[in-house]
């Protein structure tokens, strides 16, 4: 009996061990603070042990599952799911999934270029030498050097996804406007079907852009969520607790965001030393929120233009059909043919007019309903 009792846990252990051995490996690339990249072919258990992340958080990065765009702050990591960018960011490295994907390869190259701290220092010195002489220059460079690793990685990802979606929007505009012009010159089933396909592509792209925008907006509205992204600050606090006056501030220094923020405001903000301060990260998110919101406005404008044009063309076509029906009835009654029922039945004219009007209205409504059902015009 004792042997049987002990055999059950052993069997369960063997099953669990077998599951781990049979776990599917995935390609990741690890990029450290020096910009060095190492390819890792590991399973999810190895990733969970490496960055100390829960399985439910790692599941967000599974491309087989339909999770919305997410920027999630945890105790020691940032889980990033933005379209094809699926990454885990720590205070010391970036783990990027599927590094051989054609859309991910440029991001890997950009991370290797912009993550090393020495490159950032030289960049900051080159920009500030002429404008910030003396001690003030030293202060600004010190601030730039304190810009944490995880923020630089986060900025690269946000810049990449915003540029990617904006490029897809421009491609859609290039295809849509000629199709609308062609529809203006000639309404045909081929042109309408082409517009319908473009409408479907526009709807899918709009949903993708909307998800990224909503995630950025949600972060901007919640200071606690943004504070969870300060991995370096939390790590420094855990290693050597200091008073709130000694907590370093982090300010963006990349060329992209630096063009939107004045150097004067960054230099004057040296005196701000509050644990709850998220102003620097808020400015980072705000810049890309404006960019993704502009992309969404382009799609909305394009969709409205398409709806107005198609609706106008359908109204004209429907009106032409209705007038043709009236013309047909008038032609039939206007023919110089002696009808036996034409004498003494003048009241029939009123009923013919009424029935023809109802028929025209029904035809017009059916055409518009069919167009809405096919997605040719908005409801």
Coordinates of C-alpha atoms in Angstrom, one line a residue:
X1 CA 0.0 0.0 0.0
X2 CA 2.8 2.3 0.8
X3 CA 4.5 1.6 -2.5
X4 CA 1.2 2.4 -4.3
X5 CA 0.7 5.7 -2.3
X6 CA 4.2 6.8 -3.2
X7 CA 3.9 5.9 -6.9
X8 CA 1.1 8.4 -7.5
X9 CA 3.2 11.6 -6.8
X10 CA 6.1 10.1 -8.7
X11 CA 3.8 9.6 -11.7
X12 CA 2.6 13.1 -11.5
X13 CA 6.1 14.4 -11.3
X14 CA 7.0 12.5 -14.4
X15 CA 4.0 13.9 -16.3
X16 CA 4.9 17.5 -15.3
X17 CA 8.6 16.9 -16.3
X18 CA 7.5 15.4 -19.6
X19 CA 5.3 18.4 -20.3
X20 CA 8.2 20.7 -19.7
X21 CA 10.4 18.6 -22.0
X22 CA 7.8 18.7 -24.7
X23 CA 7.2 22.4 -24.4
X24 CA 7.5 24.3 -27.7
X25 CA 10.6 26.4 -28.0
X26 CA 10.4 30.0 -29.3
X27 CA 13.0 32.3 -30.7
X28 CA 13.8 35.4 -28.7
X29 CA 16.6 37.9 -28.9
X30 CA 18.1 39.4 -25.8
X31 CA 19.6 42.9 -26.1
X32 CA 21.5 44.3 -23.1
X33 CA 22.5 47.7 -22.1
X34 CA 25.6 47.6 -24.4
X35 CA 23.5 46.9 -27.4
X36 CA 24.7 43.3 -27.7
X37 CA 22.1 40.8 -29.0
X38 CA 22.0 37.1 -28.3
X39 CA 19.5 34.7 -29.9
X40 CA 17.7 32.4 -27.5
X41 CA 15.7 29.3 -28.5
X42 CA 13.9 28.6 -25.3
X43 CA 10.5 27.5 -24.0
X44 CA 8.1 29.6 -21.9
X45 CA 9.4 28.1 -18.6
X46 CA 12.9 29.3 -19.3
X47 CA 11.6 32.8 -20.0
X48 CA 9.5 32.8 -16.9
X49 CA 12.6 31.8 -14.8
X50 CA 14.8 34.3 -16.5
X51 CA 12.7 37.4 -15.9
X52 CA 10.5 36.2 -13.1
X53 CA 7.2 36.6 -14.8
X54 CA 3.9 34.9 -14.4
X55 CA 2.4 32.6 -17.1
X56 CA -0.7 34.8 -17.4
X57 CA 1.5 37.8 -18.3
X58 CA 3.6 35.7 -20.8
X59 CA 0.4 34.5 -22.4
X60 CA -0.3 38.1 -23.5
X61 CA 2.7 37.8 -25.9
X62 CA 1.4 34.6 -27.6
X63 CA 0.7 35.4 -31.2
X64 CA -1.8 32.6 -31.4
X65 CA -4.0 34.3 -28.9
X66 CA -5.9 37.5 -29.7
X67 CA -4.9 39.9 -27.0
X68 CA -5.3 43.7 -27.5
X69 CA -2.4 46.1 -27.5
X70 CA -0.9 46.2 -24.0
X71 CA 1.8 48.0 -22.0
X72 CA 1.8 46.3 -18.7
X73 CA 4.0 47.3 -15.7
X74 CA 5.0 44.6 -13.3
X75 CA 7.4 44.5 -10.3
X76 CA 10.5 43.9 -12.4
X77 CA 9.4 43.9 -16.0
X78 CA 7.3 45.7 -18.6
X79 CA 5.2 43.4 -20.8
X80 CA 4.8 45.0 -24.2
X81 CA 2.3 43.7 -26.8
X82 CA 2.0 46.2 -29.7
X83 CA 1.0 44.5 -33.0
X84 CA 4.1 42.5 -34.1
X85 CA 6.2 43.9 -31.3
X86 CA 6.1 41.4 -28.4
X87 CA 8.7 42.1 -25.9
X88 CA 9.6 41.9 -22.2
X89 CA 11.6 44.8 -20.9
X90 CA 13.7 44.7 -17.7
X91 CA 16.0 47.3 -16.3
X92 CA 19.0 45.5 -17.9
X93 CA 17.8 43.8 -21.1
X94 CA 15.1 43.6 -23.7
X95 CA 13.7 40.2 -24.7
X96 CA 12.0 40.5 -28.2
X97 CA 10.0 37.7 -29.6
X98 CA 10.4 36.4 -33.2
X99 CA 13.6 38.3 -34.1
X100 CA 13.6 36.9 -37.6
X101 CA 10.3 38.4 -38.6
X102 CA 10.6 40.9 -41.4
X103 CA 8.8 43.6 -39.3
X104 CA 10.9 42.9 -36.2
X105 CA 14.3 43.0 -37.8
X106 CA 14.4 46.8 -38.1
X107 CA 13.4 47.1 -34.5
X108 CA 16.2 44.9 -33.4
X109 CA 18.7 47.0 -35.4
X110 CA 17.2 50.2 -33.8
X111 CA 17.4 48.8 -30.3
X112 CA 21.1 47.9 -30.8
X113 CA 21.8 51.4 -32.0
X114 CA 20.0 53.4 -29.4
X115 CA 20.2 51.3 -26.2
X116 CA 23.9 51.7 -25.4
X117 CA 24.4 54.4 -22.8
X118 CA 27.7 55.6 -24.3
X119 CA 26.0 56.4 -27.7
X120 CA 23.4 58.4 -25.8
X121 CA 26.1 60.3 -23.9
X122 CA 28.0 61.2 -27.1
X123 CA 24.7 62.2 -28.8
X124 CA 23.8 64.4 -25.9
X125 CA 27.2 66.1 -25.8
X126 CA 27.2 66.7 -29.5
X127 CA 23.8 68.4 -29.3
X128 CA 24.4 70.5 -26.2
X129 CA 28.0 71.6 -26.6
X130 CA 27.2 74.7 -28.6
X131 CA 24.0 75.6 -26.7
X132 CA 24.7 74.7 -23.1
X133 CA 28.3 75.8 -22.2
X134 CA 29.9 75.2 -18.8
X135 CA 28.2 73.9 -15.8
X136 CA 24.7 74.0 -17.3
X137 CA 25.9 71.6 -20.0
X138 CA 27.2 69.2 -17.4
X139 CA 23.8 69.2 -15.6
X140 CA 21.9 68.5 -18.8
X141 CA 24.3 65.7 -19.8
X142 CA 23.9 64.2 -16.3
X143 CA 20.2 64.2 -16.7
X144 CA 20.4 62.6 -20.1
X145 CA 22.7 59.9 -18.8
X146 CA 20.1 59.1 -16.1
X147 CA 17.4 58.4 -18.7
X148 CA 16.6 54.8 -17.8
X149 CA 17.2 51.8 -20.0
X150 CA 13.6 50.7 -20.0
X151 CA 12.4 54.0 -21.2
X152 CA 14.8 54.0 -24.1
X153 CA 13.6 50.6 -25.1
X154 CA 10.0 51.6 -24.7
X155 CA 10.5 54.7 -26.9
X156 CA 12.0 52.6 -29.7
X157 CA 8.9 50.3 -29.6
X158 CA 6.4 53.1 -29.6
X159 CA 8.2 55.0 -32.4
X160 CA 8.3 51.7 -34.5
X161 CA 4.6 50.9 -34.0
X162 CA 3.4 54.4 -34.7
X163 CA 5.6 54.7 -37.8
X164 CA 4.4 51.2 -39.0
X165 CA 0.7 52.0 -38.6
X166 CA 1.1 55.5 -40.2
X167 CA 2.9 53.8 -43.2
X168 CA 0.0 51.3 -43.6
X169 CA -2.4 54.3 -43.5
X170 CA -0.5 56.1 -46.3
X171 CA -0.6 52.9 -48.4
X172 CA -4.3 52.7 -47.9
X173 CA -4.8 56.3 -48.9
X174 CA -2.8 55.7 -52.1
X175 CA -5.1 52.9 -53.0
X176 CA -8.4 54.5 -51.9
X177 CA -8.4 57.9 -53.5
X178 CA -7.9 56.7 -57.1
X179 CA -10.6 54.1 -56.5
X180 CA -13.0 56.9 -55.3
X181 CA -12.1 59.0 -58.4
X182 CA -12.8 56.1 -60.6
X183 CA -16.1 55.5 -58.9
X184 CA -17.0 59.1 -59.5
X185 CA -16.5 58.8 -63.2
X186 CA -18.3 55.5 -63.5
X187 CA -20.5 53.5 -61.1
X188 CA -20.1 49.8 -61.8
X189 CA -20.2 46.6 -59.8
X190 CA -16.5 46.2 -60.2
X191 CA -15.8 49.6 -58.8
X192 CA -18.2 49.1 -55.9
X193 CA -16.7 45.8 -55.0
X194 CA -13.2 47.4 -55.0
X195 CA -14.4 50.0 -52.7
X196 CA -16.0 47.4 -50.4
X197 CA -12.7 45.6 -50.1
X198 CA -10.9 48.8 -49.3
X199 CA -13.6 49.5 -46.7
X200 CA -12.9 46.2 -45.0
X201 CA -9.2 46.9 -45.0
X202 CA -9.8 50.3 -43.6
X203 CA -12.0 49.0 -40.8
X204 CA -9.4 46.4 -39.8
X205 CA -6.6 49.0 -39.8
X206 CA -8.8 51.5 -37.8
X207 CA -9.4 48.9 -35.1
X208 CA -5.7 48.3 -34.8
X209 CA -4.8 51.9 -34.6
X210 CA -7.7 52.5 -32.1
X211 CA -6.4 49.7 -29.8
X212 CA -2.9 51.3 -29.6
X213 CA -4.4 54.7 -29.0
X214 CA -6.7 53.5 -26.3
X215 CA -3.8 51.8 -24.5
X216 CA -1.7 55.0 -24.5
X217 CA -4.7 57.0 -23.4
X218 CA -5.4 54.7 -20.5
X219 CA -1.8 55.0 -19.3
X220 CA -1.9 58.8 -19.6
X221 CA -5.0 58.8 -17.4
X222 CA -3.5 56.7 -14.6
X223 CA -0.4 57.9 -12.8
X224 CA -0.1 54.7 -10.9
X225 CA 0.2 52.6 -14.1
X226 CA 2.9 54.9 -15.4
X227 CA 4.7 54.8 -12.1
X228 CA 4.8 50.9 -12.4
X229 CA 7.0 51.4 -15.5
X230 CA 9.8 53.0 -13.5
X231 CA 11.8 49.7 -13.2
X232 CA 15.1 51.5 -12.5
X233 CA 13.6 53.6 -9.8
X234 CA 12.1 50.5 -8.1
X235 CA 15.3 48.6 -8.5
X236 CA 17.3 51.4 -7.0
X237 CA 14.8 51.8 -4.1
X238 CA 15.0 48.0 -3.4
X239 CA 18.9 47.9 -3.4
X240 CA 19.6 51.1 -1.4
X241 CA 16.6 52.9 0.1
X242 CA 17.1 56.6 0.3
X243 CA 14.9 59.6 1.2
X244 CA 12.6 61.0 -1.4
X245 CA 14.9 63.9 -2.0
X246 CA 17.6 61.6 -3.3
X247 CA 15.5 59.8 -5.9
X248 CA 16.8 60.6 -9.4
X249 CA 14.7 62.1 -12.1
X250 CA 14.6 60.7 -15.6
X251 CA 14.2 62.9 -18.7
X252 CA 13.9 61.9 -22.3
X253 CA 16.8 62.7 -24.5
X254 CA 16.2 60.9 -27.8
X255 CA 16.2 62.9 -31.1
X256 CA 12.5 62.1 -31.7
X257 CA 11.1 63.3 -28.4
X258 CA 13.8 65.9 -27.9
X259 CA 12.5 67.8 -30.8
X260 CA 9.2 68.2 -29.1
X261 CA 10.5 69.1 -25.6
X262 CA 12.5 72.3 -25.0
X263 CA 15.9 71.9 -23.6
X264 CA 15.2 74.8 -21.2
X265 CA 12.3 72.9 -19.6
X266 CA 14.5 69.8 -19.2
X267 CA 17.3 71.8 -17.5
X268 CA 15.0 73.7 -15.2
X269 CA 13.3 70.4 -14.1
X270 CA 16.5 69.3 -12.3
X271 CA 15.0 70.6 -9.0
X272 CA 12.0 68.2 -9.2
X273 CA 12.5 65.3 -6.8
X274 CA 9.3 63.5 -6.1
X275 CA 8.7 59.7 -6.0
X276 CA 5.2 60.1 -7.6
X277 CA 6.4 62.4 -10.4
X278 CA 5.6 60.9 -13.8
X279 CA 5.9 64.0 -15.9
X280 CA 8.8 62.8 -18.0
X281 CA 7.1 59.5 -18.9
X282 CA 3.9 61.4 -19.5
X283 CA 5.6 63.6 -22.0
X284 CA 7.0 60.5 -23.7
X285 CA 3.6 58.9 -24.0
X286 CA 1.9 62.2 -25.0
X287 CA 4.2 62.6 -28.0
X288 CA 3.3 59.2 -29.4
X289 CA -0.3 59.6 -28.4
X290 CA -0.5 62.7 -30.6
X291 CA 1.1 60.8 -33.5
X292 CA -1.2 57.7 -33.3
X293 CA -4.2 60.1 -32.9
X294 CA -3.2 61.9 -36.1
X295 CA -3.1 58.5 -37.9
X296 CA -6.6 57.7 -36.6
X297 CA -7.9 61.1 -37.8
X298 CA -6.5 60.3 -41.3
X299 CA -8.4 57.1 -41.4
X300 CA -11.6 58.7 -40.1
X301 CA -11.3 61.5 -42.7
X302 CA -10.7 58.9 -45.5
X303 CA -13.7 56.9 -44.4
X304 CA -16.0 59.9 -44.2
X305 CA -14.9 61.1 -47.7
X306 CA -15.6 57.6 -49.0
X307 CA -19.0 57.5 -47.4
X308 CA -20.1 60.9 -48.6
X309 CA -19.0 60.2 -52.2
X310 CA -20.6 56.8 -52.4
X311 CA -23.8 58.0 -50.8
X312 CA -24.0 60.9 -53.2
X313 CA -23.5 58.6 -56.2
X314 CA -26.1 56.1 -54.9
X315 CA -28.6 58.9 -54.3
X316 CA -28.1 60.1 -57.9
X317 CA -28.4 56.6 -59.3
X318 CA -31.5 55.8 -57.2
X319 CA -33.1 59.0 -58.3
X320 CA -32.4 58.1 -61.9
X321 CA -34.0 54.7 -61.5
X322 CA -37.1 56.2 -59.9
X323 CA -37.4 58.8 -62.7
X324 CA -37.0 56.0 -65.2
X325 CA -40.0 54.1 -63.6
X326 CA -42.1 57.3 -63.9
X327 CA -41.0 57.7 -67.5
X328 CA -41.9 54.2 -68.3
X329 CA -45.4 54.6 -66.9
X330 CA -45.9 57.9 -68.7
X331 CA -44.7 56.3 -72.0
X332 CA -47.2 53.5 -71.6
X333 CA -50.1 55.7 -71.0
X334 CA -49.0 58.2 -73.6
X335 CA -49.0 55.8 -76.5
X336 CA -51.7 56.5 -79.1
X337 CA -53.3 53.1 -78.8
X338 CA -57.1 52.8 -78.4
X339 CA -57.7 51.0 -75.1
X340 CA -61.2 49.9 -74.3
X341 CA -60.6 50.5 -70.6
X342 CA -59.4 54.1 -71.3
X343 CA -62.9 55.5 -71.5
X344 CA -64.7 56.6 -68.4
X345 CA -61.9 55.4 -66.0
X346 CA -60.1 58.7 -65.3
X347 CA -59.8 57.9 -61.6
X348 CA -57.2 55.2 -62.5
X349 CA -54.7 57.9 -63.1
X350 CA -54.5 58.8 -59.4
X351 CA -53.9 55.2 -58.4
X352 CA -51.3 54.8 -61.0
X353 CA -49.4 57.8 -59.7
X354 CA -49.7 56.7 -56.1
X355 CA -48.6 53.1 -56.8
X356 CA -45.7 54.3 -59.0
X357 CA -44.5 56.7 -56.2
X358 CA -44.6 53.8 -53.7
X359 CA -42.7 51.6 -56.1
X360 CA -40.0 54.3 -56.5
X361 CA -39.7 54.8 -52.8
X362 CA -39.4 51.1 -52.2
X363 CA -36.7 50.8 -54.9
X364 CA -34.8 53.7 -53.4
X365 CA -34.9 52.2 -49.9
X366 CA -33.8 48.8 -51.1
X367 CA -30.8 50.2 -52.9
X368 CA -29.7 52.2 -49.8
X369 CA -30.2 49.2 -47.5
X370 CA -28.2 46.9 -49.8
X371 CA -25.4 49.5 -49.9
X372 CA -25.3 49.6 -46.0
X373 CA -25.5 45.8 -45.8
X374 CA -22.5 45.5 -48.1
X375 CA -20.6 48.2 -46.1
X376 CA -20.5 50.6 -49.0
X377 CA -21.8 53.5 -46.9
X378 CA -22.0 54.1 -43.2
X379 CA -25.2 53.5 -41.3

